[in-house]
Amino acid sequence: MDETKIISLEERIPKFRKRRRKKINRILILYISIFFLLALGILYFQSSLSEVKKIEIIGVETIDHKTVKEWSEIQIGSNIWNVHTTKVEQNIQKNTNLIKEVTVTRKLPTTISIEIKERKRVALLKTEEGFQTLLENGAVLKGWELSVEKIKGPVLIGWEQGTHLDDLIQQLYQIPDSVLKSISEIHPMDSSKVSNALRLYMNDGYEVHASIVDLAEKIRLYPSIVATLEKNQKGYIDLSVGAFFKEYES
């Protein structure tokens, strides 16, 4: 006959009680932890620890920091969690088309970061009313005034709004700044009509003949061509077909 192991209930009861106490203690610790976290959260939101103490502006080249802060409508001392980042981005971008992108983020504990990417200013267009700043997308700058001296690109003279001007802007956008700022003026080759042929006057005194179609590609050759020329040579650099220097006919 098999022997059956008999365990006394008196032996089990202390073990049950011990396990139950451990379980109750764990639950109690969990509730106490949640309570303290909630209490700390309430204290944080109601204290100066959650206030905006700094507005960081990154990436602007032309617009001053003070203006960006005014456009953002963020108040120093306001609760950092009450700052609606998407709304702030919209507040800033609606003021001028010079701003291409704006990103607003929280940098805890007390900083709001505003990162801005400006559109490239490629040229000045001379009109009967004065000068207009042209941006990389072909639009006329609005909402932010710039002095003529702050435009790195050339002055476009004799051009009207249309396909040829749009194509020219796209080419200028692709030209490196180091070369773009060496161009003083750009005129249509024939002042009586606008075509792909154009005439560039450079800041160092040379004249360049080129085509809108491949201007960005060809004008990159300009510095190396000029380096081969003798001083006081009179003529123009032709980039419309190939690349060569041609002296003026006497």
PDB file of C-alpha atoms in Angstrom:
ATOM      1  CA  MET A   1       0.000   0.000   0.000  1.00  0.00           C
ATOM      2  CA  ASP A   2       1.367   3.418  -1.099  1.00  0.00           C
ATOM      3  CA  GLU A   3       2.136   5.881   1.589  1.00  0.00           C
ATOM      4  CA  THR A   4       0.438   9.273   1.142  1.00  0.00           C
ATOM      5  CA  LYS A   5       2.350  12.329   2.268  1.00  0.00           C
ATOM      6  CA  ILE A   6       0.213  14.349   4.616  1.00  0.00           C
ATOM      7  CA  ILE A   7       0.961  18.084   4.994  1.00  0.00           C
ATOM      8  CA  SER A   8      -0.497  19.804   7.961  1.00  0.00           C
ATOM      9  CA  LEU A   9      -2.579  22.978   7.401  1.00  0.00           C
ATOM     10  CA  GLU A  10      -0.754  24.504  10.300  1.00  0.00           C
ATOM     11  CA  GLU A  11       2.420  24.326   8.184  1.00  0.00           C
ATOM     12  CA  ARG A  12       0.717  25.920   5.150  1.00  0.00           C
ATOM     13  CA  ILE A  13      -0.943  28.877   6.912  1.00  0.00           C
ATOM     14  CA  PRO A  14       2.297  30.780   7.767  1.00  0.00           C
ATOM     15  CA  LYS A  15       3.471  30.411   4.156  1.00  0.00           C
ATOM     16  CA  PHE A  16       0.147  31.714   2.811  1.00  0.00           C
ATOM     17  CA  ARG A  17       0.283  34.655   5.193  1.00  0.00           C
ATOM     18  CA  LYS A  18       3.851  35.486   4.160  1.00  0.00           C
ATOM     19  CA  ARG A  19       2.995  35.414   0.450  1.00  0.00           C
ATOM     20  CA  ARG A  20      -0.079  37.545   1.029  1.00  0.00           C
ATOM     21  CA  ARG A  21       1.899  40.152   2.976  1.00  0.00           C
ATOM     22  CA  LYS A  22       4.453  40.349   0.152  1.00  0.00           C
ATOM     23  CA  LYS A  23       1.704  40.821  -2.410  1.00  0.00           C
ATOM     24  CA  ILE A  24       0.011  43.520  -0.314  1.00  0.00           C
ATOM     25  CA  ASN A  25       3.365  45.272   0.196  1.00  0.00           C
ATOM     26  CA  ARG A  26       4.045  45.288  -3.559  1.00  0.00           C
ATOM     27  CA  ILE A  27       0.609  46.767  -4.288  1.00  0.00           C
ATOM     28  CA  LEU A  28       1.093  49.325  -1.523  1.00  0.00           C
ATOM     29  CA  ILE A  29       4.501  50.348  -2.886  1.00  0.00           C
ATOM     30  CA  LEU A  30       3.012  50.658  -6.383  1.00  0.00           C
ATOM     31  CA  TYR A  31       0.196  52.939  -5.180  1.00  0.00           C
ATOM     32  CA  ILE A  32       2.603  55.040  -3.092  1.00  0.00           C
ATOM     33  CA  SER A  33       4.926  55.406  -6.118  1.00  0.00           C
ATOM     34  CA  ILE A  34       2.043  56.478  -8.365  1.00  0.00           C
ATOM     35  CA  PHE A  35       0.902  58.971  -5.728  1.00  0.00           C
ATOM     36  CA  PHE A  36       4.357  60.533  -5.441  1.00  0.00           C
ATOM     37  CA  LEU A  37       4.733  60.694  -9.232  1.00  0.00           C
ATOM     38  CA  LEU A  38       1.385  62.457  -9.523  1.00  0.00           C
ATOM     39  CA  ALA A  39       2.339  64.809  -6.701  1.00  0.00           C
ATOM     40  CA  LEU A  40       5.677  65.588  -8.354  1.00  0.00           C
ATOM     41  CA  GLY A  41       3.910  66.143 -11.683  1.00  0.00           C
ATOM     42  CA  ILE A  42       1.474  68.607 -10.121  1.00  0.00           C
ATOM     43  CA  LEU A  43       4.321  70.439  -8.384  1.00  0.00           C
ATOM     44  CA  TYR A  44       6.296  70.545 -11.665  1.00  0.00           C
ATOM     45  CA  PHE A  45       3.431  71.978 -13.720  1.00  0.00           C
ATOM     46  CA  GLN A  46       2.637  74.601 -11.055  1.00  0.00           C
ATOM     47  CA  SER A  47       6.220  75.638 -10.382  1.00  0.00           C
ATOM     48  CA  SER A  48       8.768  77.706 -12.295  1.00  0.00           C
ATOM     49  CA  LEU A  49      10.500  74.484 -13.346  1.00  0.00           C
ATOM     50  CA  SER A  50       8.077  74.173 -16.298  1.00  0.00           C
ATOM     51  CA  GLU A  51       8.272  77.816 -17.389  1.00  0.00           C
ATOM     52  CA  VAL A  52       9.861  78.922 -20.666  1.00  0.00           C
ATOM     53  CA  LYS A  53      13.087  80.683 -19.741  1.00  0.00           C
ATOM     54  CA  LYS A  54      14.826  80.755 -23.137  1.00  0.00           C
ATOM     55  CA  ILE A  55      13.821  80.940 -26.807  1.00  0.00           C
ATOM     56  CA  GLU A  56      16.603  79.601 -29.033  1.00  0.00           C
ATOM     57  CA  ILE A  57      16.744  80.779 -32.672  1.00  0.00           C
ATOM     58  CA  ILE A  58      18.744  78.654 -35.135  1.00  0.00           C
ATOM     59  CA  GLY A  59      19.469  79.053 -38.854  1.00  0.00           C
ATOM     60  CA  VAL A  60      18.352  82.604 -39.623  1.00  0.00           C
ATOM     61  CA  GLU A  61      20.666  84.598 -41.890  1.00  0.00           C
ATOM     62  CA  THR A  62      18.666  87.720 -42.644  1.00  0.00           C
ATOM     63  CA  ILE A  63      15.784  88.011 -40.189  1.00  0.00           C
ATOM     64  CA  ASP A  64      16.876  89.155 -36.744  1.00  0.00           C
ATOM     65  CA  HIS A  65      16.226  87.035 -33.650  1.00  0.00           C
ATOM     66  CA  LYS A  66      14.036  89.649 -31.986  1.00  0.00           C
ATOM     67  CA  THR A  67      11.599  89.637 -34.908  1.00  0.00           C
ATOM     68  CA  VAL A  68      11.361  85.830 -34.953  1.00  0.00           C
ATOM     69  CA  LYS A  69      10.540  85.843 -31.223  1.00  0.00           C
ATOM     70  CA  GLU A  70       7.810  88.438 -31.785  1.00  0.00           C
ATOM     71  CA  TRP A  71       6.327  86.394 -34.639  1.00  0.00           C
ATOM     72  CA  SER A  72       6.346  83.239 -32.488  1.00  0.00           C
ATOM     73  CA  GLU A  73       4.095  84.902 -29.854  1.00  0.00           C
ATOM     74  CA  ILE A  74       5.805  82.799 -27.155  1.00  0.00           C
ATOM     75  CA  GLN A  75       5.973  84.536 -23.788  1.00  0.00           C
ATOM     76  CA  ILE A  76       8.905  84.028 -21.441  1.00  0.00           C
ATOM     77  CA  GLY A  77       7.461  82.604 -18.213  1.00  0.00           C
ATOM     78  CA  SER A  78       4.615  80.728 -19.901  1.00  0.00           C
ATOM     79  CA  ASN A  79       4.247  76.998 -19.305  1.00  0.00           C
ATOM     80  CA  ILE A  80       6.432  75.084 -21.745  1.00  0.00           C
ATOM     81  CA  TRP A  81       3.716  72.445 -22.229  1.00  0.00           C
ATOM     82  CA  ASN A  82       1.180  75.098 -23.207  1.00  0.00           C
ATOM     83  CA  VAL A  83       3.307  76.063 -26.223  1.00  0.00           C
ATOM     84  CA  HIS A  84       1.594  74.583 -29.308  1.00  0.00           C
ATOM     85  CA  THR A  85       4.565  73.954 -31.608  1.00  0.00           C
ATOM     86  CA  THR A  86       2.532  73.615 -34.821  1.00  0.00           C
ATOM     87  CA  LYS A  87       0.713  76.891 -34.165  1.00  0.00           C
ATOM     88  CA  VAL A  88       4.016  78.661 -33.456  1.00  0.00           C
ATOM     89  CA  GLU A  89       5.415  77.375 -36.766  1.00  0.00           C
ATOM     90  CA  GLN A  90       2.356  78.751 -38.574  1.00  0.00           C
ATOM     91  CA  ASN A  91       2.622  82.087 -36.743  1.00  0.00           C
ATOM     92  CA  ILE A  92       6.201  82.529 -37.924  1.00  0.00           C
ATOM     93  CA  GLN A  93       5.839  81.294 -41.500  1.00  0.00           C
ATOM     94  CA  LYS A  94       2.799  83.415 -42.342  1.00  0.00           C
ATOM     95  CA  ASN A  95       4.788  86.632 -41.972  1.00  0.00           C
ATOM     96  CA  THR A  96       7.118  86.268 -44.965  1.00  0.00           C
ATOM     97  CA  ASN A  97       7.803  83.969 -47.916  1.00  0.00           C
ATOM     98  CA  LEU A  98      11.524  84.302 -47.185  1.00  0.00           C
ATOM     99  CA  ILE A  99      11.075  81.440 -44.701  1.00  0.00           C
ATOM    100  CA  LYS A 100      11.215  78.060 -46.425  1.00  0.00           C
ATOM    101  CA  GLU A 101      10.896  75.820 -43.360  1.00  0.00           C
ATOM    102  CA  VAL A 102      10.435  76.320 -39.623  1.00  0.00           C
ATOM    103  CA  THR A 103      10.585  73.672 -36.895  1.00  0.00           C
ATOM    104  CA  VAL A 104       9.685  74.342 -33.258  1.00  0.00           C
ATOM    105  CA  THR A 105      10.699  71.875 -30.536  1.00  0.00           C
ATOM    106  CA  ARG A 106      10.875  71.765 -26.743  1.00  0.00           C
ATOM    107  CA  LYS A 107      14.277  71.360 -25.157  1.00  0.00           C
ATOM    108  CA  LEU A 108      13.533  70.397 -21.597  1.00  0.00           C
ATOM    109  CA  PRO A 109      13.480  71.666 -19.033  1.00  0.00           C
ATOM    110  CA  THR A 110      12.952  75.330 -20.024  1.00  0.00           C
ATOM    111  CA  THR A 111      13.976  76.036 -23.651  1.00  0.00           C
ATOM    112  CA  ILE A 112      11.950  76.389 -26.858  1.00  0.00           C
ATOM    113  CA  SER A 113      14.052  75.887 -29.987  1.00  0.00           C
ATOM    114  CA  ILE A 114      13.037  77.531 -33.282  1.00  0.00           C
ATOM    115  CA  GLU A 115      14.988  76.338 -36.329  1.00  0.00           C
ATOM    116  CA  ILE A 116      14.484  78.272 -39.554  1.00  0.00           C
ATOM    117  CA  LYS A 117      15.614  77.661 -43.129  1.00  0.00           C
ATOM    118  CA  GLU A 118      15.501  80.727 -45.352  1.00  0.00           C
ATOM    119  CA  ARG A 119      15.020  80.698 -49.102  1.00  0.00           C
ATOM    120  CA  LYS A 120      18.038  81.739 -51.121  1.00  0.00           C
ATOM    121  CA  ARG A 121      17.913  85.279 -52.470  1.00  0.00           C
ATOM    122  CA  VAL A 122      19.235  84.924 -56.009  1.00  0.00           C
ATOM    123  CA  ALA A 123      18.839  88.314 -57.691  1.00  0.00           C
ATOM    124  CA  LEU A 124      17.386  91.811 -57.799  1.00  0.00           C
ATOM    125  CA  LEU A 125      14.904  92.581 -60.577  1.00  0.00           C
ATOM    126  CA  LYS A 126      14.919  96.185 -61.748  1.00  0.00           C
ATOM    127  CA  THR A 127      11.402  97.427 -62.475  1.00  0.00           C
ATOM    128  CA  GLU A 128       9.800 100.810 -63.094  1.00  0.00           C
ATOM    129  CA  GLU A 129       8.794 100.895 -59.419  1.00  0.00           C
ATOM    130  CA  GLY A 130      12.281 100.052 -58.160  1.00  0.00           C
ATOM    131  CA  PHE A 131      14.055  96.849 -57.206  1.00  0.00           C
ATOM    132  CA  GLN A 132      12.374  93.572 -56.283  1.00  0.00           C
ATOM    133  CA  THR A 133      14.172  90.744 -54.496  1.00  0.00           C
ATOM    134  CA  LEU A 134      13.744  87.397 -56.279  1.00  0.00           C
ATOM    135  CA  LEU A 135      13.843  84.179 -54.281  1.00  0.00           C
ATOM    136  CA  GLU A 136      15.020  80.717 -55.356  1.00  0.00           C
ATOM    137  CA  ASN A 137      11.457  79.667 -56.253  1.00  0.00           C
ATOM    138  CA  GLY A 138      11.006  82.680 -58.547  1.00  0.00           C
ATOM    139  CA  ALA A 139       8.709  84.535 -56.137  1.00  0.00           C
ATOM    140  CA  VAL A 140       9.180  88.179 -55.216  1.00  0.00           C
ATOM    141  CA  LEU A 141      10.170  88.596 -51.571  1.00  0.00           C
ATOM    142  CA  LYS A 142       7.246  89.700 -49.400  1.00  0.00           C
ATOM    143  CA  GLY A 143       6.862  90.483 -45.714  1.00  0.00           C
ATOM    144  CA  TRP A 144      10.468  91.343 -45.001  1.00  0.00           C
ATOM    145  CA  GLU A 145      12.372  94.272 -46.418  1.00  0.00           C
ATOM    146  CA  LEU A 146      16.025  93.886 -47.417  1.00  0.00           C
ATOM    147  CA  SER A 147      18.500  96.549 -48.401  1.00  0.00           C
ATOM    148  CA  VAL A 148      20.090  96.194 -51.834  1.00  0.00           C
ATOM    149  CA  GLU A 149      23.485  95.624 -50.194  1.00  0.00           C
ATOM    150  CA  LYS A 150      22.291  92.378 -48.584  1.00  0.00           C
ATOM    151  CA  ILE A 151      21.533  90.671 -51.910  1.00  0.00           C
ATOM    152  CA  LYS A 152      24.429  88.453 -52.986  1.00  0.00           C
ATOM    153  CA  GLY A 153      23.164  87.938 -56.529  1.00  0.00           C
ATOM    154  CA  PRO A 154      23.142  90.096 -59.663  1.00  0.00           C
ATOM    155  CA  VAL A 155      20.765  92.825 -60.837  1.00  0.00           C
ATOM    156  CA  LEU A 156      18.479  91.709 -63.667  1.00  0.00           C
ATOM    157  CA  ILE A 157      17.814  94.529 -66.131  1.00  0.00           C
ATOM    158  CA  GLY A 158      15.439  94.398 -69.092  1.00  0.00           C
ATOM    159  CA  TRP A 159      13.573  91.288 -67.960  1.00  0.00           C
ATOM    160  CA  GLU A 160       9.833  90.799 -67.607  1.00  0.00           C
ATOM    161  CA  GLN A 161       7.881  88.185 -65.684  1.00  0.00           C
ATOM    162  CA  GLY A 162       7.519  85.043 -67.755  1.00  0.00           C
ATOM    163  CA  THR A 163       9.086  81.764 -68.777  1.00  0.00           C
ATOM    164  CA  HIS A 164      12.545  83.122 -69.597  1.00  0.00           C
ATOM    165  CA  LEU A 165      12.820  84.893 -66.244  1.00  0.00           C
ATOM    166  CA  ASP A 166      11.627  81.781 -64.380  1.00  0.00           C
ATOM    167  CA  ASP A 167      14.221  79.661 -66.209  1.00  0.00           C
ATOM    168  CA  LEU A 168      16.934  82.205 -65.427  1.00  0.00           C
ATOM    169  CA  ILE A 169      16.063  82.159 -61.707  1.00  0.00           C
ATOM    170  CA  GLN A 170      16.305  78.360 -61.657  1.00  0.00           C
ATOM    171  CA  GLN A 171      19.767  78.567 -63.210  1.00  0.00           C
ATOM    172  CA  LEU A 172      20.946  81.251 -60.790  1.00  0.00           C
ATOM    173  CA  TYR A 173      19.780  79.129 -57.851  1.00  0.00           C
ATOM    174  CA  GLN A 174      22.154  76.350 -58.959  1.00  0.00           C
ATOM    175  CA  ILE A 175      25.214  78.618 -59.188  1.00  0.00           C
ATOM    176  CA  PRO A 176      27.584  78.505 -56.172  1.00  0.00           C
ATOM    177  CA  ASP A 177      27.522  81.689 -54.077  1.00  0.00           C
ATOM    178  CA  SER A 178      31.233  82.281 -54.721  1.00  0.00           C
ATOM    179  CA  VAL A 179      30.504  82.623 -58.453  1.00  0.00           C
ATOM    180  CA  LEU A 180      27.041  84.189 -58.159  1.00  0.00           C
ATOM    181  CA  LYS A 181      28.315  87.162 -56.157  1.00  0.00           C
ATOM    182  CA  SER A 182      30.868  87.896 -58.902  1.00  0.00           C
ATOM    183  CA  ILE A 183      28.040  88.719 -61.351  1.00  0.00           C
ATOM    184  CA  SER A 184      27.033  92.391 -61.336  1.00  0.00           C
ATOM    185  CA  GLU A 185      24.259  92.614 -63.963  1.00  0.00           C
ATOM    186  CA  ILE A 186      22.426  90.326 -66.384  1.00  0.00           C
ATOM    187  CA  HIS A 187      20.753  91.693 -69.539  1.00  0.00           C
ATOM    188  CA  PRO A 188      19.006  90.033 -72.487  1.00  0.00           C
ATOM    189  CA  MET A 189      21.434  89.849 -75.389  1.00  0.00           C
ATOM    190  CA  ASP A 190      18.961  91.771 -77.562  1.00  0.00           C
ATOM    191  CA  SER A 191      17.269  94.563 -75.633  1.00  0.00           C
ATOM    192  CA  SER A 192      14.394  94.638 -78.136  1.00  0.00           C
ATOM    193  CA  LYS A 193      13.333  91.063 -77.339  1.00  0.00           C
ATOM    194  CA  VAL A 194      13.793  88.545 -74.562  1.00  0.00           C
ATOM    195  CA  SER A 195      15.333  85.198 -75.533  1.00  0.00           C
ATOM    196  CA  ASN A 196      17.623  82.537 -74.070  1.00  0.00           C
ATOM    197  CA  ALA A 197      20.693  84.552 -75.050  1.00  0.00           C
ATOM    198  CA  LEU A 198      21.995  86.861 -72.334  1.00  0.00           C
ATOM    199  CA  ARG A 199      24.837  89.201 -71.492  1.00  0.00           C
ATOM    200  CA  LEU A 200      26.487  89.227 -68.057  1.00  0.00           C
ATOM    201  CA  TYR A 201      28.587  92.037 -66.649  1.00  0.00           C
ATOM    202  CA  MET A 202      31.003  90.813 -63.989  1.00  0.00           C
ATOM    203  CA  ASN A 203      32.282  92.718 -60.963  1.00  0.00           C
ATOM    204  CA  ASP A 204      35.872  92.378 -62.191  1.00  0.00           C
ATOM    205  CA  GLY A 205      35.056  94.230 -65.415  1.00  0.00           C
ATOM    206  CA  TYR A 206      34.677  91.334 -67.853  1.00  0.00           C
ATOM    207  CA  GLU A 207      31.662  90.677 -70.055  1.00  0.00           C
ATOM    208  CA  VAL A 208      30.207  87.201 -70.580  1.00  0.00           C
ATOM    209  CA  HIS A 209      27.896  85.969 -73.332  1.00  0.00           C
ATOM    210  CA  ALA A 210      25.883  82.882 -72.424  1.00  0.00           C
ATOM    211  CA  SER A 211      22.579  81.037 -72.737  1.00  0.00           C
ATOM    212  CA  ILE A 212      19.958  80.604 -70.017  1.00  0.00           C
ATOM    213  CA  VAL A 213      19.690  76.889 -70.836  1.00  0.00           C
ATOM    214  CA  ASP A 214      23.108  75.882 -69.460  1.00  0.00           C
ATOM    215  CA  LEU A 215      24.173  79.006 -67.560  1.00  0.00           C
ATOM    216  CA  ALA A 216      24.671  77.244 -64.189  1.00  0.00           C
ATOM    217  CA  GLU A 217      26.939  74.649 -65.780  1.00  0.00           C
ATOM    218  CA  LYS A 218      28.975  77.005 -67.990  1.00  0.00           C
ATOM    219  CA  ILE A 219      29.470  79.909 -65.555  1.00  0.00           C
ATOM    220  CA  ARG A 220      31.396  77.573 -63.230  1.00  0.00           C
ATOM    221  CA  LEU A 221      34.201  77.753 -65.804  1.00  0.00           C
ATOM    222  CA  TYR A 222      34.461  81.529 -65.457  1.00  0.00           C
ATOM    223  CA  PRO A 223      37.125  81.715 -62.691  1.00  0.00           C
ATOM    224  CA  SER A 224      39.477  79.308 -64.498  1.00  0.00           C
ATOM    225  CA  ILE A 225      39.031  81.150 -67.820  1.00  0.00           C
ATOM    226  CA  VAL A 226      39.740  84.543 -66.257  1.00  0.00           C
ATOM    227  CA  ALA A 227      42.886  83.131 -64.617  1.00  0.00           C
ATOM    228  CA  THR A 228      44.367  82.434 -68.079  1.00  0.00           C
ATOM    229  CA  LEU A 229      43.780  85.941 -69.445  1.00  0.00           C
ATOM    230  CA  GLU A 230      46.399  88.653 -69.562  1.00  0.00           C
ATOM    231  CA  LYS A 231      45.677  91.890 -67.759  1.00  0.00           C
ATOM    232  CA  ASN A 232      44.152  94.715 -69.804  1.00  0.00           C
ATOM    233  CA  GLN A 233      42.885  92.348 -72.495  1.00  0.00           C
ATOM    234  CA  LYS A 234      39.696  93.806 -73.928  1.00  0.00           C
ATOM    235  CA  GLY A 235      36.970  91.435 -75.026  1.00  0.00           C
ATOM    236  CA  TYR A 236      34.294  89.090 -73.787  1.00  0.00           C
ATOM    237  CA  ILE A 237      34.087  85.496 -72.641  1.00  0.00           C
ATOM    238  CA  ASP A 238      31.714  83.436 -74.782  1.00  0.00           C
ATOM    239  CA  LEU A 239      30.043  80.539 -72.999  1.00  0.00           C
ATOM    240  CA  SER A 240      27.119  80.151 -75.379  1.00  0.00           C
ATOM    241  CA  VAL A 241      28.930  77.608 -77.571  1.00  0.00           C
ATOM    242  CA  GLY A 242      31.940  76.054 -75.913  1.00  0.00           C
ATOM    243  CA  ALA A 243      34.013  78.403 -73.752  1.00  0.00           C
ATOM    244  CA  PHE A 244      36.496  80.912 -75.134  1.00  0.00           C
ATOM    245  CA  PHE A 245      37.681  84.526 -74.917  1.00  0.00           C
ATOM    246  CA  LYS A 246      37.140  86.793 -77.888  1.00  0.00           C
ATOM    247  CA  GLU A 247      38.747  90.190 -78.186  1.00  0.00           C
ATOM    248  CA  TYR A 248      36.650  93.163 -79.213  1.00  0.00           C
ATOM    249  CA  GLU A 249      36.959  94.180 -82.844  1.00  0.00           C
ATOM    250  CA  SER A 250      38.797  97.457 -83.201  1.00  0.00           C
TER     251      SER A 250
END
